[in-house]
């Protein structure tokens, strides 16, 4: 299994500012994923982050708005840039378990609850 | 990605079995069927997964139809702590690394 921590756990921000969310894993993992969960909704995948390469973004998400860093195999950051109230969501990171692929287990962090005023 | 269809919500009484259905009529031969659940104010957690055969673990059982076009998550004896949103997800053999969530089923447990 993998234990994931996220910082901050929650924040209230002003529109136009940026927030960087950190994700720390207790073991080395190849792939990390960032999700957004808007109020009352399901999770939406933002991007996949591999160490040593640029993140791969899903349709509707762009690097300028959600830059991601992946400096090593246990850590990643997601920045929410130039925030607006529509960015108010829970942001979660996740990792694959010991193996990756269609038969592996993913582990999720507790999430960062962001409110933009 | 192949899609799944689940009821929006279900209710069950405490200490009774719960059968959560999922339809995935466009499943491909290499897709694994995964179930995750999200308890209130928490990130999703893995429940169970399978390919063709029925699977059991300490949390639940997964019954997969012979044609694999549907599956059922079985909680043998629901408790109040099982109240959550349950997601049925297909992870394909090509892009199996990422999980795409559908809307899931919100399970209410009645005391």
JSON list of C-alpha atoms in Angstrom, two decimals:
[
{"chain": "A", "resi": 1, "resn": "UNK", "atom": "CA", "xyz": [0.00, 0.00, 0.00]},
{"chain": "A", "resi": 2, "resn": "UNK", "atom": "CA", "xyz": [0.97, 3.66, -0.22]},
{"chain": "A", "resi": 3, "resn": "UNK", "atom": "CA", "xyz": [0.33, 6.43, 2.29]},
{"chain": "A", "resi": 4, "resn": "UNK", "atom": "CA", "xyz": [-0.24, 9.84, 0.77]},
{"chain": "A", "resi": 5, "resn": "UNK", "atom": "CA", "xyz": [-0.27, 13.21, 2.47]},
{"chain": "A", "resi": 6, "resn": "UNK", "atom": "CA", "xyz": [-1.32, 16.52, 1.01]},
{"chain": "A", "resi": 7, "resn": "UNK", "atom": "CA", "xyz": [-0.63, 20.08, 2.06]},
{"chain": "A", "resi": 8, "resn": "UNK", "atom": "CA", "xyz": [-2.50, 22.23, 2.71]},
{"chain": "A", "resi": 9, "resn": "UNK", "atom": "CA", "xyz": [-5.58, 20.30, 3.78]},
{"chain": "A", "resi": 10, "resn": "UNK", "atom": "CA", "xyz": [-7.70, 23.34, 3.03]},
{"chain": "A", "resi": 11, "resn": "UNK", "atom": "CA", "xyz": [-7.30, 26.96, 2.06]},
{"chain": "A", "resi": 12, "resn": "UNK", "atom": "CA", "xyz": [-9.35, 30.02, 1.30]},
{"chain": "A", "resi": 13, "resn": "UNK", "atom": "CA", "xyz": [-7.88, 32.20, -1.42]},
{"chain": "A", "resi": 14, "resn": "UNK", "atom": "CA", "xyz": [-8.66, 35.43, -3.21]},
{"chain": "A", "resi": 15, "resn": "UNK", "atom": "CA", "xyz": [-9.44, 35.43, -6.91]},
{"chain": "A", "resi": 16, "resn": "UNK", "atom": "CA", "xyz": [-6.49, 36.14, -9.15]},
{"chain": "A", "resi": 17, "resn": "UNK", "atom": "CA", "xyz": [-3.98, 34.50, -6.82]},
{"chain": "A", "resi": 18, "resn": "UNK", "atom": "CA", "xyz": [-2.31, 31.09, -7.14]},
{"chain": "A", "resi": 19, "resn": "UNK", "atom": "CA", "xyz": [-2.05, 28.16, -4.76]},
{"chain": "A", "resi": 20, "resn": "UNK", "atom": "CA", "xyz": [0.44, 25.31, -4.84]},
{"chain": "A", "resi": 21, "resn": "UNK", "atom": "CA", "xyz": [-0.69, 21.97, -3.43]},
{"chain": "A", "resi": 22, "resn": "UNK", "atom": "CA", "xyz": [1.88, 19.44, -2.34]},
{"chain": "A", "resi": 23, "resn": "UNK", "atom": "CA", "xyz": [1.55, 15.66, -2.50]},
{"chain": "A", "resi": 24, "resn": "UNK", "atom": "CA", "xyz": [3.98, 13.41, -0.63]},
{"chain": "A", "resi": 25, "resn": "UNK", "atom": "CA", "xyz": [4.05, 9.61, -0.89]},
{"chain": "A", "resi": 26, "resn": "UNK", "atom": "CA", "xyz": [5.76, 7.27, 1.56]},
{"chain": "A", "resi": 27, "resn": "UNK", "atom": "CA", "xyz": [7.25, 5.12, -1.21]},
{"chain": "A", "resi": 28, "resn": "UNK", "atom": "CA", "xyz": [8.69, 5.62, -4.66]},
{"chain": "A", "resi": 29, "resn": "UNK", "atom": "CA", "xyz": [6.06, 5.49, -7.38]},
{"chain": "A", "resi": 30, "resn": "UNK", "atom": "CA", "xyz": [6.25, 5.86, -11.11]},
{"chain": "A", "resi": 31, "resn": "UNK", "atom": "CA", "xyz": [3.01, 7.63, -11.84]},
{"chain": "A", "resi": 32, "resn": "UNK", "atom": "CA", "xyz": [1.11, 10.24, -9.88]},
{"chain": "A", "resi": 33, "resn": "UNK", "atom": "CA", "xyz": [-2.29, 11.60, -10.78]},
{"chain": "A", "resi": 34, "resn": "UNK", "atom": "CA", "xyz": [-4.09, 14.81, -9.95]},
{"chain": "A", "resi": 35, "resn": "UNK", "atom": "CA", "xyz": [-7.88, 14.98, -9.72]},
{"chain": "A", "resi": 36, "resn": "UNK", "atom": "CA", "xyz": [-10.43, 17.68, -9.10]},
{"chain": "A", "resi": 37, "resn": "UNK", "atom": "CA", "xyz": [-13.75, 17.10, -7.37]},
{"chain": "A", "resi": 38, "resn": "UNK", "atom": "CA", "xyz": [-16.19, 19.96, -7.62]},
{"chain": "A", "resi": 39, "resn": "UNK", "atom": "CA", "xyz": [-18.91, 20.24, -4.98]},
{"chain": "A", "resi": 40, "resn": "UNK", "atom": "CA", "xyz": [-21.33, 17.35, -5.19]},
{"chain": "A", "resi": 41, "resn": "UNK", "atom": "CA", "xyz": [-19.62, 15.89, -8.24]},
{"chain": "A", "resi": 42, "resn": "UNK", "atom": "CA", "xyz": [-17.46, 12.92, -9.11]},
{"chain": "A", "resi": 43, "resn": "UNK", "atom": "CA", "xyz": [-13.71, 13.10, -9.58]},
{"chain": "A", "resi": 44, "resn": "UNK", "atom": "CA", "xyz": [-12.25, 14.49, -12.79]},
{"chain": "A", "resi": 45, "resn": "UNK", "atom": "CA", "xyz": [-8.70, 13.62, -13.82]},
{"chain": "A", "resi": 46, "resn": "UNK", "atom": "CA", "xyz": [-6.59, 16.72, -14.42]},
{"chain": "A", "resi": 47, "resn": "UNK", "atom": "CA", "xyz": [-3.26, 15.21, -15.40]},
{"chain": "A", "resi": 48, "resn": "UNK", "atom": "CA", "xyz": [-0.81, 12.37, -15.04]},
{"chain": "A", "resi": 49, "resn": "UNK", "atom": "CA", "xyz": [2.66, 13.21, -13.74]},
{"chain": "A", "resi": 50, "resn": "UNK", "atom": "CA", "xyz": [5.71, 11.07, -14.41]},
{"chain": "A", "resi": 51, "resn": "UNK", "atom": "CA", "xyz": [9.06, 11.84, -12.87]},
{"chain": "A", "resi": 52, "resn": "UNK", "atom": "CA", "xyz": [11.46, 13.32, -15.39]},
{"chain": "A", "resi": 53, "resn": "UNK", "atom": "CA", "xyz": [8.92, 14.25, -18.01]},
{"chain": "A", "resi": 54, "resn": "UNK", "atom": "CA", "xyz": [6.19, 16.81, -18.55]},
{"chain": "A", "resi": 55, "resn": "UNK", "atom": "CA", "xyz": [2.77, 16.03, -17.19]},
{"chain": "A", "resi": 56, "resn": "UNK", "atom": "CA", "xyz": [0.09, 14.75, -19.54]},
{"chain": "A", "resi": 57, "resn": "UNK", "atom": "CA", "xyz": [-3.10, 16.79, -19.29]},
{"chain": "A", "resi": 58, "resn": "UNK", "atom": "CA", "xyz": [-6.64, 15.62, -19.90]},
{"chain": "A", "resi": 59, "resn": "UNK", "atom": "CA", "xyz": [-8.97, 17.41, -22.24]},
{"chain": "A", "resi": 60, "resn": "UNK", "atom": "CA", "xyz": [-10.08, 20.71, -20.76]},
{"chain": "A", "resi": 61, "resn": "UNK", "atom": "CA", "xyz": [-7.03, 21.20, -18.59]},
{"chain": "A", "resi": 62, "resn": "UNK", "atom": "CA", "xyz": [-3.94, 23.16, -19.61]},
{"chain": "A", "resi": 63, "resn": "UNK", "atom": "CA", "xyz": [-0.48, 23.57, -18.21]},
{"chain": "A", "resi": 64, "resn": "UNK", "atom": "CA", "xyz": [-0.74, 27.35, -17.87]},
{"chain": "A", "resi": 65, "resn": "UNK", "atom": "CA", "xyz": [-3.67, 26.99, -15.50]},
{"chain": "A", "resi": 66, "resn": "UNK", "atom": "CA", "xyz": [-2.52, 23.86, -13.64]},
{"chain": "A", "resi": 67, "resn": "UNK", "atom": "CA", "xyz": [1.27, 23.61, -13.78]},
{"chain": "A", "resi": 68, "resn": "UNK", "atom": "CA", "xyz": [2.58, 20.41, -12.24]},
{"chain": "A", "resi": 69, "resn": "UNK", "atom": "CA", "xyz": [6.03, 19.55, -10.96]},
{"chain": "A", "resi": 70, "resn": "UNK", "atom": "CA", "xyz": [7.37, 16.06, -10.30]},
{"chain": "A", "resi": 71, "resn": "UNK", "atom": "CA", "xyz": [10.93, 16.48, -9.04]},
{"chain": "A", "resi": 72, "resn": "UNK", "atom": "CA", "xyz": [11.34, 12.95, -7.68]},
{"chain": "A", "resi": 73, "resn": "UNK", "atom": "CA", "xyz": [9.55, 9.63, -7.23]},
{"chain": "A", "resi": 74, "resn": "UNK", "atom": "CA", "xyz": [7.84, 10.55, -3.95]},
{"chain": "A", "resi": 75, "resn": "UNK", "atom": "CA", "xyz": [6.67, 14.12, -4.47]},
{"chain": "A", "resi": 76, "resn": "UNK", "atom": "CA", "xyz": [4.58, 16.27, -6.77]},
{"chain": "A", "resi": 77, "resn": "UNK", "atom": "CA", "xyz": [2.97, 19.69, -6.74]},
{"chain": "A", "resi": 78, "resn": "UNK", "atom": "CA", "xyz": [-0.08, 21.07, -8.50]},
{"chain": "A", "resi": 79, "resn": "UNK", "atom": "CA", "xyz": [-0.50, 24.82, -8.82]},
{"chain": "A", "resi": 80, "resn": "UNK", "atom": "CA", "xyz": [-3.90, 26.34, -9.42]},
{"chain": "A", "resi": 81, "resn": "UNK", "atom": "CA", "xyz": [-3.10, 29.62, -11.16]},
{"chain": "A", "resi": 82, "resn": "UNK", "atom": "CA", "xyz": [-5.03, 32.86, -11.46]},
{"chain": "A", "resi": 83, "resn": "UNK", "atom": "CA", "xyz": [-7.87, 31.41, -9.44]},
{"chain": "A", "resi": 84, "resn": "UNK", "atom": "CA", "xyz": [-11.53, 32.18, -9.85]},
{"chain": "A", "resi": 85, "resn": "UNK", "atom": "CA", "xyz": [-14.51, 31.02, -7.76]},
{"chain": "A", "resi": 86, "resn": "UNK", "atom": "CA", "xyz": [-15.07, 28.25, -10.32]},
{"chain": "A", "resi": 87, "resn": "UNK", "atom": "CA", "xyz": [-11.82, 26.68, -9.14]},
{"chain": "A", "resi": 88, "resn": "UNK", "atom": "CA", "xyz": [-13.33, 26.01, -5.72]},
{"chain": "A", "resi": 89, "resn": "UNK", "atom": "CA", "xyz": [-13.01, 22.24, -5.43]},
{"chain": "A", "resi": 90, "resn": "UNK", "atom": "CA", "xyz": [-11.28, 19.44, -3.65]},
{"chain": "A", "resi": 91, "resn": "UNK", "atom": "CA", "xyz": [-7.98, 18.55, -5.31]},
{"chain": "A", "resi": 92, "resn": "UNK", "atom": "CA", "xyz": [-6.69, 15.03, -4.80]},
{"chain": "A", "resi": 93, "resn": "UNK", "atom": "CA", "xyz": [-3.52, 13.28, -5.77]},
{"chain": "A", "resi": 94, "resn": "UNK", "atom": "CA", "xyz": [-3.25, 9.56, -6.24]},
{"chain": "A", "resi": 95, "resn": "UNK", "atom": "CA", "xyz": [-0.64, 6.94, -7.07]},
{"chain": "A", "resi": 96, "resn": "UNK", "atom": "CA", "xyz": [-0.59, 3.41, -8.34]},
{"chain": "A", "resi": 97, "resn": "UNK", "atom": "CA", "xyz": [0.45, 0.67, -5.96]},
{"chain": "A", "resi": 98, "resn": "UNK", "atom": "CA", "xyz": [3.42, -1.58, -6.33]},
{"chain": "A", "resi": 99, "resn": "UNK", "atom": "CA", "xyz": [2.60, -2.15, -9.96]},
{"chain": "A", "resi": 100, "resn": "UNK", "atom": "CA", "xyz": [0.95, 0.05, -12.52]},
{"chain": "A", "resi": 101, "resn": "UNK", "atom": "CA", "xyz": [-1.52, -0.73, -15.20]},
{"chain": "A", "resi": 102, "resn": "UNK", "atom": "CA", "xyz": [-5.03, -1.97, -15.57]},
{"chain": "A", "resi": 103, "resn": "UNK", "atom": "CA", "xyz": [-4.89, -4.47, -12.73]},
{"chain": "A", "resi": 104, "resn": "UNK", "atom": "CA", "xyz": [-3.22, -2.35, -10.10]},
{"chain": "A", "resi": 105, "resn": "UNK", "atom": "CA", "xyz": [-4.67, -0.53, -7.11]},
{"chain": "A", "resi": 106, "resn": "UNK", "atom": "CA", "xyz": [-4.65, 3.23, -6.85]},
{"chain": "A", "resi": 107, "resn": "UNK", "atom": "CA", "xyz": [-4.26, 5.03, -3.57]},
{"chain": "A", "resi": 108, "resn": "UNK", "atom": "CA", "xyz": [-5.65, 8.48, -2.95]},
{"chain": "A", "resi": 109, "resn": "UNK", "atom": "CA", "xyz": [-4.60, 11.31, -0.73]},
{"chain": "A", "resi": 110, "resn": "UNK", "atom": "CA", "xyz": [-7.07, 12.98, 1.65]},
{"chain": "A", "resi": 111, "resn": "UNK", "atom": "CA", "xyz": [-7.53, 15.95, -0.67]},
{"chain": "A", "resi": 112, "resn": "UNK", "atom": "CA", "xyz": [-7.06, 19.71, -0.45]},
{"chain": "A", "resi": 113, "resn": "UNK", "atom": "CA", "xyz": [-10.26, 21.69, -0.08]},
{"chain": "A", "resi": 114, "resn": "UNK", "atom": "CA", "xyz": [-9.90, 24.99, -1.92]},
{"chain": "A", "resi": 115, "resn": "UNK", "atom": "CA", "xyz": [-12.34, 27.87, -1.65]},
{"chain": "A", "resi": 116, "resn": "UNK", "atom": "CA", "xyz": [-11.85, 30.88, -3.90]},
{"chain": "A", "resi": 117, "resn": "UNK", "atom": "CA", "xyz": [-13.59, 34.09, -2.94]},
{"chain": "B", "resi": 1, "resn": "UNK", "atom": "CA", "xyz": [-12.64, 4.51, -22.41]},
{"chain": "B", "resi": 2, "resn": "UNK", "atom": "CA", "xyz": [-15.46, 2.04, -22.02]},
{"chain": "B", "resi": 3, "resn": "UNK", "atom": "CA", "xyz": [-18.30, 3.48, -20.00]},
{"chain": "B", "resi": 4, "resn": "UNK", "atom": "CA", "xyz": [-20.11, 2.16, -16.96]},
{"chain": "B", "resi": 5, "resn": "UNK", "atom": "CA", "xyz": [-23.69, 2.77, -15.85]},
{"chain": "B", "resi": 6, "resn": "UNK", "atom": "CA", "xyz": [-24.73, 2.70, -12.21]},
{"chain": "B", "resi": 7, "resn": "UNK", "atom": "CA", "xyz": [-27.88, 3.72, -10.35]},
{"chain": "B", "resi": 8, "resn": "UNK", "atom": "CA", "xyz": [-27.58, 7.18, -8.83]},
{"chain": "B", "resi": 9, "resn": "UNK", "atom": "CA", "xyz": [-28.47, 6.01, -5.36]},
{"chain": "B", "resi": 10, "resn": "UNK", "atom": "CA", "xyz": [-29.51, 2.98, -3.34]},
{"chain": "B", "resi": 11, "resn": "UNK", "atom": "CA", "xyz": [-30.72, 2.32, 0.15]},
{"chain": "B", "resi": 12, "resn": "UNK", "atom": "CA", "xyz": [-30.19, -0.66, 2.36]},
{"chain": "B", "resi": 13, "resn": "UNK", "atom": "CA", "xyz": [-30.85, -1.63, 5.92]},
{"chain": "B", "resi": 14, "resn": "UNK", "atom": "CA", "xyz": [-28.01, -2.10, 8.33]},
{"chain": "B", "resi": 15, "resn": "UNK", "atom": "CA", "xyz": [-26.75, -5.68, 8.71]},
{"chain": "B", "resi": 16, "resn": "UNK", "atom": "CA", "xyz": [-28.35, -6.77, 5.45]},
{"chain": "B", "resi": 17, "resn": "UNK", "atom": "CA", "xyz": [-26.53, -7.67, 2.22]},
{"chain": "B", "resi": 18, "resn": "UNK", "atom": "CA", "xyz": [-26.22, -5.01, -0.46]},
{"chain": "B", "resi": 19, "resn": "UNK", "atom": "CA", "xyz": [-25.95, -5.67, -4.18]},
{"chain": "B", "resi": 20, "resn": "UNK", "atom": "CA", "xyz": [-24.63, -2.73, -6.18]},
{"chain": "B", "resi": 21, "resn": "UNK", "atom": "CA", "xyz": [-25.06, -3.23, -9.95]},
{"chain": "B", "resi": 22, "resn": "UNK", "atom": "CA", "xyz": [-22.92, -1.91, -12.76]},
{"chain": "B", "resi": 23, "resn": "UNK", "atom": "CA", "xyz": [-23.46, -2.20, -16.49]},
{"chain": "B", "resi": 24, "resn": "UNK", "atom": "CA", "xyz": [-20.52, -2.06, -18.87]},
{"chain": "B", "resi": 25, "resn": "UNK", "atom": "CA", "xyz": [-21.85, -3.36, -22.17]},
{"chain": "B", "resi": 26, "resn": "UNK", "atom": "CA", "xyz": [-18.92, -2.00, -24.23]},
{"chain": "B", "resi": 27, "resn": "UNK", "atom": "CA", "xyz": [-16.23, -3.62, -22.11]},
{"chain": "B", "resi": 28, "resn": "UNK", "atom": "CA", "xyz": [-13.26, -4.96, -24.06]},
{"chain": "B", "resi": 29, "resn": "UNK", "atom": "CA", "xyz": [-11.50, -8.23, -23.46]},
{"chain": "B", "resi": 30, "resn": "UNK", "atom": "CA", "xyz": [-8.59, -6.70, -21.59]},
{"chain": "B", "resi": 31, "resn": "UNK", "atom": "CA", "xyz": [-10.55, -4.31, -19.35]},
{"chain": "B", "resi": 32, "resn": "UNK", "atom": "CA", "xyz": [-10.36, -4.95, -15.64]},
{"chain": "B", "resi": 33, "resn": "UNK", "atom": "CA", "xyz": [-13.43, -4.12, -13.55]},
{"chain": "B", "resi": 34, "resn": "UNK", "atom": "CA", "xyz": [-12.54, -2.07, -10.50]},
{"chain": "B", "resi": 35, "resn": "UNK", "atom": "CA", "xyz": [-14.64, -0.80, -7.62]},
{"chain": "B", "resi": 36, "resn": "UNK", "atom": "CA", "xyz": [-13.70, 2.11, -5.42]},
{"chain": "B", "resi": 37, "resn": "UNK", "atom": "CA", "xyz": [-15.67, 3.89, -2.75]},
{"chain": "B", "resi": 38, "resn": "UNK", "atom": "CA", "xyz": [-15.51, 7.35, -1.30]},
{"chain": "B", "resi": 39, "resn": "UNK", "atom": "CA", "xyz": [-16.54, 7.82, 2.28]},
{"chain": "B", "resi": 40, "resn": "UNK", "atom": "CA", "xyz": [-17.71, 11.28, 3.32]},
{"chain": "B", "resi": 41, "resn": "UNK", "atom": "CA", "xyz": [-14.88, 13.84, 3.40]},
{"chain": "B", "resi": 42, "resn": "UNK", "atom": "CA", "xyz": [-12.27, 11.31, 2.32]},
{"chain": "B", "resi": 43, "resn": "UNK", "atom": "CA", "xyz": [-10.42, 10.36, -0.84]},
{"chain": "B", "resi": 44, "resn": "UNK", "atom": "CA", "xyz": [-11.57, 7.27, -2.72]},
{"chain": "B", "resi": 45, "resn": "UNK", "atom": "CA", "xyz": [-10.40, 3.90, -1.52]},
{"chain": "B", "resi": 46, "resn": "UNK", "atom": "CA", "xyz": [-9.97, 0.65, -3.40]},
{"chain": "B", "resi": 47, "resn": "UNK", "atom": "CA", "xyz": [-12.57, -2.04, -2.78]},
{"chain": "B", "resi": 48, "resn": "UNK", "atom": "CA", "xyz": [-12.03, -4.88, -5.23]},
{"chain": "B", "resi": 49, "resn": "UNK", "atom": "CA", "xyz": [-11.27, -5.69, -8.85]},
{"chain": "B", "resi": 50, "resn": "UNK", "atom": "CA", "xyz": [-11.54, -8.60, -11.26]},
{"chain": "B", "resi": 51, "resn": "UNK", "atom": "CA", "xyz": [-11.26, -9.64, -14.87]},
{"chain": "B", "resi": 52, "resn": "UNK", "atom": "CA", "xyz": [-13.50, -12.65, -15.53]},
{"chain": "B", "resi": 53, "resn": "UNK", "atom": "CA", "xyz": [-13.93, -14.73, -12.39]},
{"chain": "B", "resi": 54, "resn": "UNK", "atom": "CA", "xyz": [-15.80, -13.75, -9.25]},
{"chain": "B", "resi": 55, "resn": "UNK", "atom": "CA", "xyz": [-13.55, -12.31, -6.55]},
{"chain": "B", "resi": 56, "resn": "UNK", "atom": "CA", "xyz": [-13.76, -12.13, -2.79]},
{"chain": "B", "resi": 57, "resn": "UNK", "atom": "CA", "xyz": [-11.81, -10.12, -0.27]},
{"chain": "B", "resi": 58, "resn": "UNK", "atom": "CA", "xyz": [-12.31, -8.93, 3.28]},
{"chain": "B", "resi": 59, "resn": "UNK", "atom": "CA", "xyz": [-14.36, -5.93, 2.17]},
{"chain": "B", "resi": 60, "resn": "UNK", "atom": "CA", "xyz": [-16.66, -7.31, -0.48]},
{"chain": "B", "resi": 61, "resn": "UNK", "atom": "CA", "xyz": [-17.33, -9.76, -3.28]},
{"chain": "B", "resi": 62, "resn": "UNK", "atom": "CA", "xyz": [-17.41, -9.03, -6.97]},
{"chain": "B", "resi": 63, "resn": "UNK", "atom": "CA", "xyz": [-19.71, -11.06, -9.19]},
{"chain": "B", "resi": 64, "resn": "UNK", "atom": "CA", "xyz": [-18.97, -10.74, -12.91]},
{"chain": "B", "resi": 65, "resn": "UNK", "atom": "CA", "xyz": [-21.48, -11.83, -15.51]},
{"chain": "B", "resi": 66, "resn": "UNK", "atom": "CA", "xyz": [-20.39, -14.53, -17.89]},
{"chain": "B", "resi": 67, "resn": "UNK", "atom": "CA", "xyz": [-20.46, -12.12, -20.85]},
{"chain": "B", "resi": 68, "resn": "UNK", "atom": "CA", "xyz": [-18.69, -9.49, -18.68]},
{"chain": "B", "resi": 69, "resn": "UNK", "atom": "CA", "xyz": [-21.23, -6.86, -19.66]},
{"chain": "B", "resi": 70, "resn": "UNK", "atom": "CA", "xyz": [-22.28, -6.33, -16.08]},
{"chain": "B", "resi": 71, "resn": "UNK", "atom": "CA", "xyz": [-21.00, -6.87, -12.59]},
{"chain": "B", "resi": 72, "resn": "UNK", "atom": "CA", "xyz": [-22.29, -6.63, -9.04]},
{"chain": "B", "resi": 73, "resn": "UNK", "atom": "CA", "xyz": [-20.49, -5.50, -5.93]},
{"chain": "B", "resi": 74, "resn": "UNK", "atom": "CA", "xyz": [-21.76, -7.37, -2.91]},
{"chain": "B", "resi": 75, "resn": "UNK", "atom": "CA", "xyz": [-21.41, -6.12, 0.62]},
{"chain": "B", "resi": 76, "resn": "UNK", "atom": "CA", "xyz": [-22.37, -9.12, 2.69]},
{"chain": "B", "resi": 77, "resn": "UNK", "atom": "CA", "xyz": [-23.48, -7.30, 5.80]},
{"chain": "B", "resi": 78, "resn": "UNK", "atom": "CA", "xyz": [-23.76, -3.56, 5.48]},
{"chain": "B", "resi": 79, "resn": "UNK", "atom": "CA", "xyz": [-22.89, -1.31, 8.39]},
{"chain": "B", "resi": 80, "resn": "UNK", "atom": "CA", "xyz": [-23.41, 2.42, 8.80]},
{"chain": "B", "resi": 81, "resn": "UNK", "atom": "CA", "xyz": [-19.72, 2.86, 7.94]},
{"chain": "B", "resi": 82, "resn": "UNK", "atom": "CA", "xyz": [-20.40, 1.50, 4.46]},
{"chain": "B", "resi": 83, "resn": "UNK", "atom": "CA", "xyz": [-22.42, 4.58, 3.55]},
{"chain": "B", "resi": 84, "resn": "UNK", "atom": "CA", "xyz": [-20.43, 6.04, 0.67]},
{"chain": "B", "resi": 85, "resn": "UNK", "atom": "CA", "xyz": [-20.36, 6.67, -3.06]},
{"chain": "B", "resi": 86, "resn": "UNK", "atom": "CA", "xyz": [-19.36, 3.49, -4.88]},
{"chain": "B", "resi": 87, "resn": "UNK", "atom": "CA", "xyz": [-17.66, 3.77, -8.25]},
{"chain": "B", "resi": 88, "resn": "UNK", "atom": "CA", "xyz": [-17.51, 1.01, -10.84]},
{"chain": "B", "resi": 89, "resn": "UNK", "atom": "CA", "xyz": [-14.57, 1.66, -13.16]},
{"chain": "B", "resi": 90, "resn": "UNK", "atom": "CA", "xyz": [-13.04, -0.05, -16.15]},
{"chain": "B", "resi": 91, "resn": "UNK", "atom": "CA", "xyz": [-9.28, 0.10, -16.52]},
{"chain": "B", "resi": 92, "resn": "UNK", "atom": "CA", "xyz": [-8.29, -0.75, -20.06]},
{"chain": "B", "resi": 93, "resn": "UNK", "atom": "CA", "xyz": [-5.30, -2.72, -21.16]},
{"chain": "B", "resi": 94, "resn": "UNK", "atom": "CA", "xyz": [-3.88, 0.14, -23.24]},
{"chain": "B", "resi": 95, "resn": "UNK", "atom": "CA", "xyz": [-4.27, 3.18, -20.99]},
{"chain": "B", "resi": 96, "resn": "UNK", "atom": "CA", "xyz": [-4.81, 1.24, -17.80]},
{"chain": "B", "resi": 97, "resn": "UNK", "atom": "CA", "xyz": [-2.68, 3.58, -15.78]},
{"chain": "B", "resi": 98, "resn": "UNK", "atom": "CA", "xyz": [-5.33, 6.23, -15.31]},
{"chain": "B", "resi": 99, "resn": "UNK", "atom": "CA", "xyz": [-8.71, 5.88, -13.64]},
{"chain": "B", "resi": 100, "resn": "UNK", "atom": "CA", "xyz": [-11.67, 7.73, -15.11]},
{"chain": "B", "resi": 101, "resn": "UNK", "atom": "CA", "xyz": [-14.51, 8.08, -12.61]},
{"chain": "B", "resi": 102, "resn": "UNK", "atom": "CA", "xyz": [-18.19, 8.00, -13.50]},
{"chain": "B", "resi": 103, "resn": "UNK", "atom": "CA", "xyz": [-20.94, 9.34, -11.28]},
{"chain": "B", "resi": 104, "resn": "UNK", "atom": "CA", "xyz": [-21.10, 6.33, -8.99]},
{"chain": "B", "resi": 105, "resn": "UNK", "atom": "CA", "xyz": [-23.88, 5.08, -6.71]},
{"chain": "B", "resi": 106, "resn": "UNK", "atom": "CA", "xyz": [-24.54, 6.83, -3.44]},
{"chain": "B", "resi": 107, "resn": "UNK", "atom": "CA", "xyz": [-25.34, 4.11, -0.90]},
{"chain": "B", "resi": 108, "resn": "UNK", "atom": "CA", "xyz": [-27.46, 5.05, 2.09]},
{"chain": "B", "resi": 109, "resn": "UNK", "atom": "CA", "xyz": [-27.55, 2.68, 5.04]},
{"chain": "B", "resi": 110, "resn": "UNK", "atom": "CA", "xyz": [-30.61, 2.81, 7.25]},
{"chain": "B", "resi": 111, "resn": "UNK", "atom": "CA", "xyz": [-30.16, 1.96, 10.93]}
]
